[in-house]
């Protein structure tokens, strides 16, 4: 097999092609798209903007990748984001000194503990009670926003707190803090799943839960863990999103992000049927979706049409990855390739 | 492992009971979830009736059906898909698209005779596309319908980014017509259409070969295929049915709101799925009833009504109550499934 063929056959070939096409199209339309400038010691420009905007989706999609790898799905991430924002911001708003670092740390801690409880609840329903993941998490997807509304009392709580705001719009080492958080979480997840046996264990649970249990894998604990991790990552994403507007809008924070996250995971080549997962694939998928959203504004297409283009990308990527098309393409390649001479034995 | 022991003794008990009195009338386990839904519905009606004046009047009950007629139609379509073990996330977006197509055609001089079938057909076409994606390209239903959802929403904005009011006389007449006494039980054309859809679905699912194939696929696709059942055709058809129901639901919504708007039906697919689950249909497929889904819709509608009657409760309690109810029913189903195996 030639090098070209192995590149084309690679799982991430088509998603990366999609990403490149988007970037090229945007650069043609707006030549300054790829320029990076340094202003006040901070990096500015299209690529940095994409990184900053990708952070929320990347955090959610990372957790989703692990959940999907165990043959699950977590629909409650958007609601968890809303709850995280609501808890953190109401606590900061209620404190006498909203600008202090201690207040913000305490608020973040409380929200993380609540996310932990949510993750435990989802994991309990899936791993112990044995309810289908899509329904088990649908419960909180439905009720979660109601709970977030309950926390904010139905208001959009707005707060001014410099340390909290830094999470979304701050810069550190001339890079956006949000992107650094997402990057650190990505690296940590990659390290833990790929440099220890955990990744393989998660995949084995996704491929066959009962067989891996018989082989001595604690399937129940692993399933429980991925839902907790997913809720915690979604909580972090909720902090960034709510710090962006400094308002706990329970109805809109993270609305439909679960679908975007699933999309990012699927574009990245992880199968919804569980088993093998690719964190790099999820990163590429996230970048494709964020760049798509950004490119559409640059190309002058109405922002509302984003979902149409998302649909086209998903359908195209899924069709190209589908077994039927793969088979056809392979068959055609075999026909056009020079037929190897068979040596009679 | 407490549940295992529980089921073992329970099953043993049931077995000896059956031996002692073999002809004793026993309720089929399959009906238990639906009965549970019925009990919840009756209990809610009773509690509501004792708490609020005018809760148990004909008007409130009639409005329950009229205000939820589109959801009834959606839930019926969703039942078919879920019975085969699939799921349809596109119905909410298809409702919006269908209502916009109807509104757009009517404001652009098309006759209602053309616009009404076109709105329904929009749903059918999207359902067909989803069915083919699922069957021919073996894309998981979740992803195929997710793509269809994005597609339908995008098309909505392409056709009309703003809300279009409908002034067509036929639609206005359909919206205004009321049969029955004004303060008693009333029926509207929308309610009648919903009831007709339920009746057709009931016959289709329980008294035809197609219906039995749907159950067989949900029970085990491989086995159904080995038995020589038309699995491929049926799988495509359930998505066509769901799409058509969503198209019809969109039309009913257009009649109900007398407008078409791209943002209608956001999250409606989840309401439909919740109604089907509360109605006792197993999400793994193979077990459930159309009438259960209708009861599920009525329970959801009644929660909304009760919260409106309560007055002091804020609307977000609806979501929390629906979530809680969903949890109870799902756990109940799981326990029943454990008992059966």
mmCIF file of N, CA and C in Angstrom, chain A residues 73 75 121 125 129-132 134-135 138-139 141-143 145-147 149-150 153-154 220 251 256 259-260 262-263 266 271-273 304-305 307-308 310-312 314-315 318-319 322-325, chain B residues 1 87 89 133 136-140 142-143 146-155 157-158 161 266-267 269-271 273-274 277 282-284 316-317 319-320 322-324 326-327 330-331 334 338:
data_model
loop_
_atom_site.group_PDB
_atom_site.id
_atom_site.type_symbol
_atom_site.label_atom_id
_atom_site.label_comp_id
_atom_site.label_asym_id
_atom_site.label_seq_id
_atom_site.Cartn_x
_atom_site.Cartn_y
_atom_site.Cartn_z
ATOM 1 N N UNK A 73 -23.962 7.408 26.319
ATOM 2 C CA UNK A 73 -24.120 8.744 25.770
ATOM 3 C C UNK A 73 -24.577 9.619 26.930
ATOM 4 N N UNK A 75 -26.641 12.968 27.571
ATOM 5 C CA UNK A 75 -27.418 14.087 27.042
ATOM 6 C C UNK A 75 -27.518 15.225 28.045
ATOM 7 N N UNK A 121 -25.002 10.350 39.967
ATOM 8 C CA UNK A 121 -26.408 10.003 39.719
ATOM 9 C C UNK A 121 -26.567 9.346 38.350
ATOM 10 N N UNK A 125 -27.517 5.332 37.582
ATOM 11 C CA UNK A 125 -28.623 4.858 36.751
ATOM 12 C C UNK A 125 -28.119 3.922 35.662
ATOM 13 N N UNK A 129 -28.301 0.515 38.041
ATOM 14 C CA UNK A 129 -29.689 0.163 37.737
ATOM 15 C C UNK A 129 -29.788 -0.462 36.348
ATOM 16 N N UNK A 130 -28.872 -0.110 35.468
ATOM 17 C CA UNK A 130 -28.857 -0.733 34.148
ATOM 18 C C UNK A 130 -29.829 -0.113 33.169
ATOM 19 N N UNK A 131 -30.082 1.196 33.316
ATOM 20 C CA UNK A 131 -30.967 1.891 32.385
ATOM 21 C C UNK A 131 -30.150 2.328 31.180
ATOM 22 N N UNK A 132 -30.795 2.319 29.996
ATOM 23 C CA UNK A 132 -30.097 2.781 28.794
ATOM 24 C C UNK A 132 -29.570 4.187 28.991
ATOM 25 N N UNK A 134 -29.084 6.767 27.110
ATOM 26 C CA UNK A 134 -29.774 7.901 26.486
ATOM 27 C C UNK A 134 -30.975 8.330 27.322
ATOM 28 N N UNK A 135 -31.638 7.372 27.957
ATOM 29 C CA UNK A 135 -32.803 7.704 28.770
ATOM 30 C C UNK A 135 -32.391 8.143 30.168
ATOM 31 N N UNK A 138 -31.413 11.515 29.814
ATOM 32 C CA UNK A 138 -32.536 12.361 29.368
ATOM 33 C C UNK A 138 -33.270 12.928 30.579
ATOM 34 N N UNK A 139 -33.283 12.154 31.679
ATOM 35 C CA UNK A 139 -33.949 12.597 32.903
ATOM 36 C C UNK A 139 -33.383 13.944 33.346
ATOM 37 N N UNK A 141 -31.418 15.886 31.548
ATOM 38 C CA UNK A 141 -31.488 16.866 30.468
ATOM 39 C C UNK A 141 -32.791 17.637 30.574
ATOM 40 N N UNK A 142 -33.870 16.914 30.915
ATOM 41 C CA UNK A 142 -35.176 17.553 31.060
ATOM 42 C C UNK A 142 -35.242 18.351 32.353
ATOM 43 N N UNK A 143 -34.844 17.707 33.463
ATOM 44 C CA UNK A 143 -35.032 18.332 34.768
ATOM 45 C C UNK A 143 -33.931 19.343 35.084
ATOM 46 N N UNK A 145 -32.327 21.847 33.562
ATOM 47 C CA UNK A 145 -32.529 23.279 33.341
ATOM 48 C C UNK A 145 -33.550 23.836 34.316
ATOM 49 N N UNK A 146 -34.539 23.008 34.671
ATOM 50 C CA UNK A 146 -35.506 23.416 35.687
ATOM 51 C C UNK A 146 -34.800 23.651 37.016
ATOM 52 N N UNK A 147 -33.864 22.739 37.352
ATOM 53 C CA UNK A 147 -33.112 22.871 38.605
ATOM 54 C C UNK A 147 -32.254 24.136 38.574
ATOM 55 N N UNK A 149 -32.870 26.821 36.911
ATOM 56 C CA UNK A 149 -33.797 27.946 37.077
ATOM 57 C C UNK A 149 -34.164 28.122 38.538
ATOM 58 N N UNK A 150 -34.309 26.985 39.217
ATOM 59 C CA UNK A 150 -34.654 27.011 40.642
ATOM 60 C C UNK A 150 -33.533 27.699 41.427
ATOM 61 N N UNK A 153 -33.516 31.301 40.746
ATOM 62 C CA UNK A 153 -34.813 31.902 41.038
ATOM 63 C C UNK A 153 -35.504 32.424 39.795
ATOM 64 N N UNK A 154 -35.125 31.874 38.640
ATOM 65 C CA UNK A 154 -35.771 32.278 37.402
ATOM 66 C C UNK A 154 -35.209 33.553 36.817
ATOM 67 N N UNK A 220 -18.353 -1.902 36.117
ATOM 68 C CA UNK A 220 -19.286 -0.990 36.767
ATOM 69 C C UNK A 220 -18.573 0.286 37.238
ATOM 70 N N UNK A 251 -31.546 29.167 30.908
ATOM 71 C CA UNK A 251 -32.234 28.648 29.726
ATOM 72 C C UNK A 251 -31.319 28.480 28.536
ATOM 73 N N UNK A 256 -28.165 22.793 23.498
ATOM 74 C CA UNK A 256 -27.843 21.923 22.351
ATOM 75 C C UNK A 256 -26.364 21.595 22.233
ATOM 76 N N UNK A 259 -25.535 17.950 21.500
ATOM 77 C CA UNK A 259 -25.591 17.496 20.115
ATOM 78 C C UNK A 259 -24.303 17.858 19.380
ATOM 79 N N UNK A 260 -23.811 19.080 19.610
ATOM 80 C CA UNK A 260 -22.549 19.475 18.995
ATOM 81 C C UNK A 260 -21.399 18.581 19.461
ATOM 82 N N UNK A 262 -21.602 15.461 20.556
ATOM 83 C CA UNK A 262 -21.728 14.139 19.945
ATOM 84 C C UNK A 262 -21.251 14.206 18.500
ATOM 85 N N UNK A 263 -21.620 15.307 17.847
ATOM 86 C CA UNK A 263 -21.195 15.534 16.469
ATOM 87 C C UNK A 263 -19.673 15.549 16.358
ATOM 88 N N UNK A 266 -18.323 12.119 16.695
ATOM 89 C CA UNK A 266 -18.597 11.278 15.527
ATOM 90 C C UNK A 266 -17.725 11.704 14.343
ATOM 91 N N UNK A 271 -16.878 5.596 17.060
ATOM 92 C CA UNK A 271 -18.190 5.041 16.750
ATOM 93 C C UNK A 271 -19.107 5.136 17.956
ATOM 94 N N UNK A 272 -20.380 5.442 17.698
ATOM 95 C CA UNK A 272 -21.359 5.506 18.786
ATOM 96 C C UNK A 272 -21.643 4.121 19.348
ATOM 97 N N UNK A 273 -21.169 3.077 18.671
ATOM 98 C CA UNK A 273 -21.418 1.727 19.148
ATOM 99 C C UNK A 273 -20.455 1.335 20.258
ATOM 100 N N UNK A 304 -27.904 31.880 11.015
ATOM 101 C CA UNK A 304 -28.938 30.871 11.273
ATOM 102 C C UNK A 304 -28.773 29.639 10.391
ATOM 103 N N UNK A 305 -28.020 29.812 9.299
ATOM 104 C CA UNK A 305 -27.871 28.683 8.384
ATOM 105 C C UNK A 305 -26.806 27.702 8.865
ATOM 106 N N UNK A 307 -26.754 25.511 11.077
ATOM 107 C CA UNK A 307 -27.205 24.133 11.289
ATOM 108 C C UNK A 307 -27.319 23.385 9.970
ATOM 109 N N UNK A 308 -27.645 24.107 8.889
ATOM 110 C CA UNK A 308 -27.733 23.450 7.582
ATOM 111 C C UNK A 308 -26.352 22.913 7.182
ATOM 112 N N UNK A 310 -23.858 22.286 9.236
ATOM 113 C CA UNK A 310 -23.510 21.186 10.141
ATOM 114 C C UNK A 310 -24.096 19.897 9.607
ATOM 115 N N UNK A 311 -25.368 19.963 9.177
ATOM 116 C CA UNK A 311 -26.035 18.763 8.657
ATOM 117 C C UNK A 311 -25.273 18.222 7.464
ATOM 118 N N UNK A 312 -24.863 19.134 6.555
ATOM 119 C CA UNK A 312 -24.152 18.677 5.356
ATOM 120 C C UNK A 312 -22.830 18.006 5.754
ATOM 121 N N UNK A 314 -22.032 16.586 8.666
ATOM 122 C CA UNK A 314 -22.267 15.289 9.320
ATOM 123 C C UNK A 314 -22.624 14.236 8.303
ATOM 124 N N UNK A 315 -23.577 14.578 7.419
ATOM 125 C CA UNK A 315 -24.038 13.570 6.466
ATOM 126 C C UNK A 315 -22.871 13.149 5.580
ATOM 127 N N UNK A 318 -20.361 11.059 7.650
ATOM 128 C CA UNK A 318 -20.938 9.745 7.991
ATOM 129 C C UNK A 318 -21.045 8.863 6.750
ATOM 130 N N UNK A 319 -21.462 9.455 5.635
ATOM 131 C CA UNK A 319 -21.591 8.651 4.417
ATOM 132 C C UNK A 319 -20.226 8.131 3.992
ATOM 133 N N UNK A 322 -19.266 5.334 6.139
ATOM 134 C CA UNK A 322 -20.196 4.196 6.252
ATOM 135 C C UNK A 322 -19.626 2.977 5.543
ATOM 136 N N UNK A 323 -19.957 1.798 6.066
ATOM 137 C CA UNK A 323 -19.392 0.554 5.522
ATOM 138 C C UNK A 323 -19.669 0.384 4.030
ATOM 139 N N UNK A 324 -20.882 0.770 3.586
ATOM 140 C CA UNK A 324 -21.240 0.567 2.181
ATOM 141 C C UNK A 324 -20.300 1.344 1.272
ATOM 142 N N UNK A 325 -20.126 2.650 1.584
ATOM 143 C CA UNK A 325 -19.296 3.507 0.739
ATOM 144 C C UNK A 325 -17.835 3.060 0.801
ATOM 145 N N UNK B 1 -26.799 -7.040 44.673
ATOM 146 C CA UNK B 1 -27.412 -8.314 44.262
ATOM 147 C C UNK B 1 -28.768 -8.534 44.929
ATOM 148 N N UNK B 87 -34.529 5.580 17.212
ATOM 149 C CA UNK B 87 -34.949 6.818 17.866
ATOM 150 C C UNK B 87 -35.006 7.892 16.792
ATOM 151 N N UNK B 89 -34.705 11.918 16.434
ATOM 152 C CA UNK B 89 -34.474 13.218 17.070
ATOM 153 C C UNK B 89 -34.918 14.371 16.178
ATOM 154 N N UNK B 133 -30.792 6.536 5.071
ATOM 155 C CA UNK B 133 -29.487 6.677 5.729
ATOM 156 C C UNK B 133 -29.281 5.531 6.712
ATOM 157 N N UNK B 136 -29.591 1.895 4.233
ATOM 158 C CA UNK B 136 -28.609 1.646 3.170
ATOM 159 C C UNK B 136 -27.189 1.907 3.665
ATOM 160 N N UNK B 137 -27.015 3.042 4.385
ATOM 161 C CA UNK B 137 -25.652 3.410 4.759
ATOM 162 C C UNK B 137 -25.294 2.983 6.172
ATOM 163 N N UNK B 138 -26.226 2.301 6.824
ATOM 164 C CA UNK B 138 -25.986 1.751 8.160
ATOM 165 C C UNK B 138 -25.481 2.805 9.137
ATOM 166 N N UNK B 139 -26.006 4.026 9.020
ATOM 167 C CA UNK B 139 -25.688 5.067 9.995
ATOM 168 C C UNK B 139 -26.633 4.876 11.178
ATOM 169 N N UNK B 140 -26.076 5.037 12.404
ATOM 170 C CA UNK B 140 -26.939 4.830 13.568
ATOM 171 C C UNK B 140 -28.104 5.808 13.562
ATOM 172 N N UNK B 142 -29.505 7.442 15.784
ATOM 173 C CA UNK B 142 -29.253 8.635 16.581
ATOM 174 C C UNK B 142 -28.579 9.714 15.745
ATOM 175 N N UNK B 143 -27.536 9.314 14.972
ATOM 176 C CA UNK B 143 -26.782 10.277 14.180
ATOM 177 C C UNK B 143 -27.560 10.695 12.941
ATOM 178 N N UNK B 146 -30.156 13.032 13.971
ATOM 179 C CA UNK B 146 -29.511 14.272 14.428
ATOM 180 C C UNK B 146 -29.174 15.130 13.211
ATOM 181 N N UNK B 147 -28.614 14.495 12.168
ATOM 182 C CA UNK B 147 -28.293 15.213 10.937
ATOM 183 C C UNK B 147 -29.570 15.771 10.318
ATOM 184 N N UNK B 148 -30.632 14.956 10.310
ATOM 185 C CA UNK B 148 -31.909 15.409 9.748
ATOM 186 C C UNK B 148 -32.445 16.594 10.534
ATOM 187 N N UNK B 149 -32.206 16.587 11.844
ATOM 188 C CA UNK B 149 -32.663 17.687 12.688
ATOM 189 C C UNK B 149 -31.969 18.987 12.298
ATOM 190 N N UNK B 150 -30.621 18.923 12.154
ATOM 191 C CA UNK B 150 -29.874 20.109 11.745
ATOM 192 C C UNK B 150 -30.324 20.559 10.350
ATOM 193 N N UNK B 151 -30.520 19.578 9.467
ATOM 194 C CA UNK B 151 -30.911 19.873 8.097
ATOM 195 C C UNK B 151 -32.255 20.612 8.075
ATOM 196 N N UNK B 152 -33.234 20.069 8.813
ATOM 197 C CA UNK B 152 -34.566 20.667 8.807
ATOM 198 C C UNK B 152 -34.530 22.076 9.393
ATOM 199 N N UNK B 153 -33.769 22.251 10.494
ATOM 200 C CA UNK B 153 -33.686 23.583 11.108
ATOM 201 C C UNK B 153 -33.024 24.580 10.164
ATOM 202 N N UNK B 154 -31.958 24.117 9.479
ATOM 203 C CA UNK B 154 -31.272 24.991 8.534
ATOM 204 C C UNK B 154 -32.200 25.392 7.402
ATOM 205 N N UNK B 155 -32.969 24.411 6.879
ATOM 206 C CA UNK B 155 -33.901 24.696 5.786
ATOM 207 C C UNK B 155 -34.964 25.696 6.234
ATOM 208 N N UNK B 157 -34.627 28.233 8.215
ATOM 209 C CA UNK B 157 -34.126 29.602 8.112
ATOM 210 C C UNK B 157 -33.940 30.005 6.664
ATOM 211 N N UNK B 158 -33.672 28.993 5.811
ATOM 212 C CA UNK B 158 -33.505 29.264 4.395
ATOM 213 C C UNK B 158 -34.836 29.694 3.773
ATOM 214 N N UNK B 161 -36.645 33.265 7.638
ATOM 215 C CA UNK B 161 -36.036 33.478 8.954
ATOM 216 C C UNK B 161 -37.010 34.081 9.968
ATOM 217 N N UNK B 266 -38.723 23.467 19.357
ATOM 218 C CA UNK B 266 -37.404 23.201 19.943
ATOM 219 C C UNK B 266 -37.600 22.310 21.171
ATOM 220 N N UNK B 267 -36.945 21.169 21.185
ATOM 221 C CA UNK B 267 -37.076 20.248 22.312
ATOM 222 C C UNK B 267 -38.334 19.399 22.276
ATOM 223 N N UNK B 269 -38.962 16.964 20.297
ATOM 224 C CA UNK B 269 -38.631 15.543 20.130
ATOM 225 C C UNK B 269 -38.437 14.883 21.491
ATOM 226 N N UNK B 270 -37.899 15.655 22.446
ATOM 227 C CA UNK B 270 -37.673 15.084 23.778
ATOM 228 C C UNK B 270 -38.996 14.885 24.506
ATOM 229 N N UNK B 271 -39.934 15.817 24.307
ATOM 230 C CA UNK B 271 -41.263 15.635 24.882
ATOM 231 C C UNK B 271 -41.894 14.359 24.325
ATOM 232 N N UNK B 273 -40.365 11.729 23.045
ATOM 233 C CA UNK B 273 -39.681 10.547 23.573
ATOM 234 C C UNK B 273 -40.111 10.305 25.014
ATOM 235 N N UNK B 274 -40.183 11.384 25.807
ATOM 236 C CA UNK B 274 -40.606 11.243 27.202
ATOM 237 C C UNK B 274 -42.013 10.666 27.275
ATOM 238 N N UNK B 277 -41.880 6.979 26.537
ATOM 239 C CA UNK B 277 -41.284 6.221 27.650
ATOM 240 C C UNK B 277 -42.254 6.155 28.830
ATOM 241 N N UNK B 282 -40.691 0.201 25.800
ATOM 242 C CA UNK B 282 -39.286 -0.031 26.134
ATOM 243 C C UNK B 282 -38.407 0.588 25.055
ATOM 244 N N UNK B 283 -37.365 1.326 25.496
ATOM 245 C CA UNK B 283 -36.509 1.968 24.501
ATOM 246 C C UNK B 283 -35.634 0.995 23.761
ATOM 247 N N UNK B 284 -35.486 -0.206 24.299
ATOM 248 C CA UNK B 284 -34.713 -1.211 23.585
ATOM 249 C C UNK B 284 -35.551 -1.801 22.456
ATOM 250 N N UNK B 316 -40.873 26.487 35.441
ATOM 251 C CA UNK B 316 -39.764 25.523 35.349
ATOM 252 C C UNK B 316 -40.025 24.274 36.182
ATOM 253 N N UNK B 317 -41.009 24.343 37.086
ATOM 254 C CA UNK B 317 -41.356 23.124 37.817
ATOM 255 C C UNK B 317 -41.865 22.052 36.871
ATOM 256 N N UNK B 319 -40.625 21.169 34.055
ATOM 257 C CA UNK B 319 -39.483 20.373 33.620
ATOM 258 C C UNK B 319 -39.028 19.426 34.723
ATOM 259 N N UNK B 320 -38.974 19.949 35.951
ATOM 260 C CA UNK B 320 -38.485 19.117 37.053
ATOM 261 C C UNK B 320 -39.438 17.944 37.280
ATOM 262 N N UNK B 322 -41.545 16.589 35.102
ATOM 263 C CA UNK B 322 -41.457 15.634 33.985
ATOM 264 C C UNK B 322 -40.204 14.774 34.136
ATOM 265 N N UNK B 323 -39.085 15.413 34.503
ATOM 266 C CA UNK B 323 -37.847 14.657 34.711
ATOM 267 C C UNK B 323 -38.008 13.612 35.802
ATOM 268 N N UNK B 324 -38.625 14.019 36.916
ATOM 269 C CA UNK B 324 -38.835 13.093 38.028
ATOM 270 C C UNK B 324 -39.711 11.923 37.628
ATOM 271 N N UNK B 326 -40.219 10.802 34.623
ATOM 272 C CA UNK B 326 -39.456 9.989 33.675
ATOM 273 C C UNK B 326 -38.571 9.009 34.444
ATOM 274 N N UNK B 327 -37.906 9.533 35.473
ATOM 275 C CA UNK B 327 -37.011 8.705 36.285
ATOM 276 C C UNK B 327 -37.778 7.543 36.912
ATOM 277 N N UNK B 330 -38.797 4.969 34.251
ATOM 278 C CA UNK B 330 -37.675 4.221 33.694
ATOM 279 C C UNK B 330 -37.186 3.176 34.698
ATOM 280 N N UNK B 331 -37.102 3.562 35.978
ATOM 281 C CA UNK B 331 -36.665 2.612 36.997
ATOM 282 C C UNK B 331 -37.687 1.489 37.121
ATOM 283 N N UNK B 334 -37.303 -0.897 34.338
ATOM 284 C CA UNK B 334 -36.101 -1.699 34.529
ATOM 285 C C UNK B 334 -36.378 -2.835 35.506
ATOM 286 N N UNK B 338 -36.185 -6.806 34.821
ATOM 287 C CA UNK B 338 -35.408 -7.732 35.650
ATOM 288 C C UNK B 338 -36.279 -8.906 36.080
#
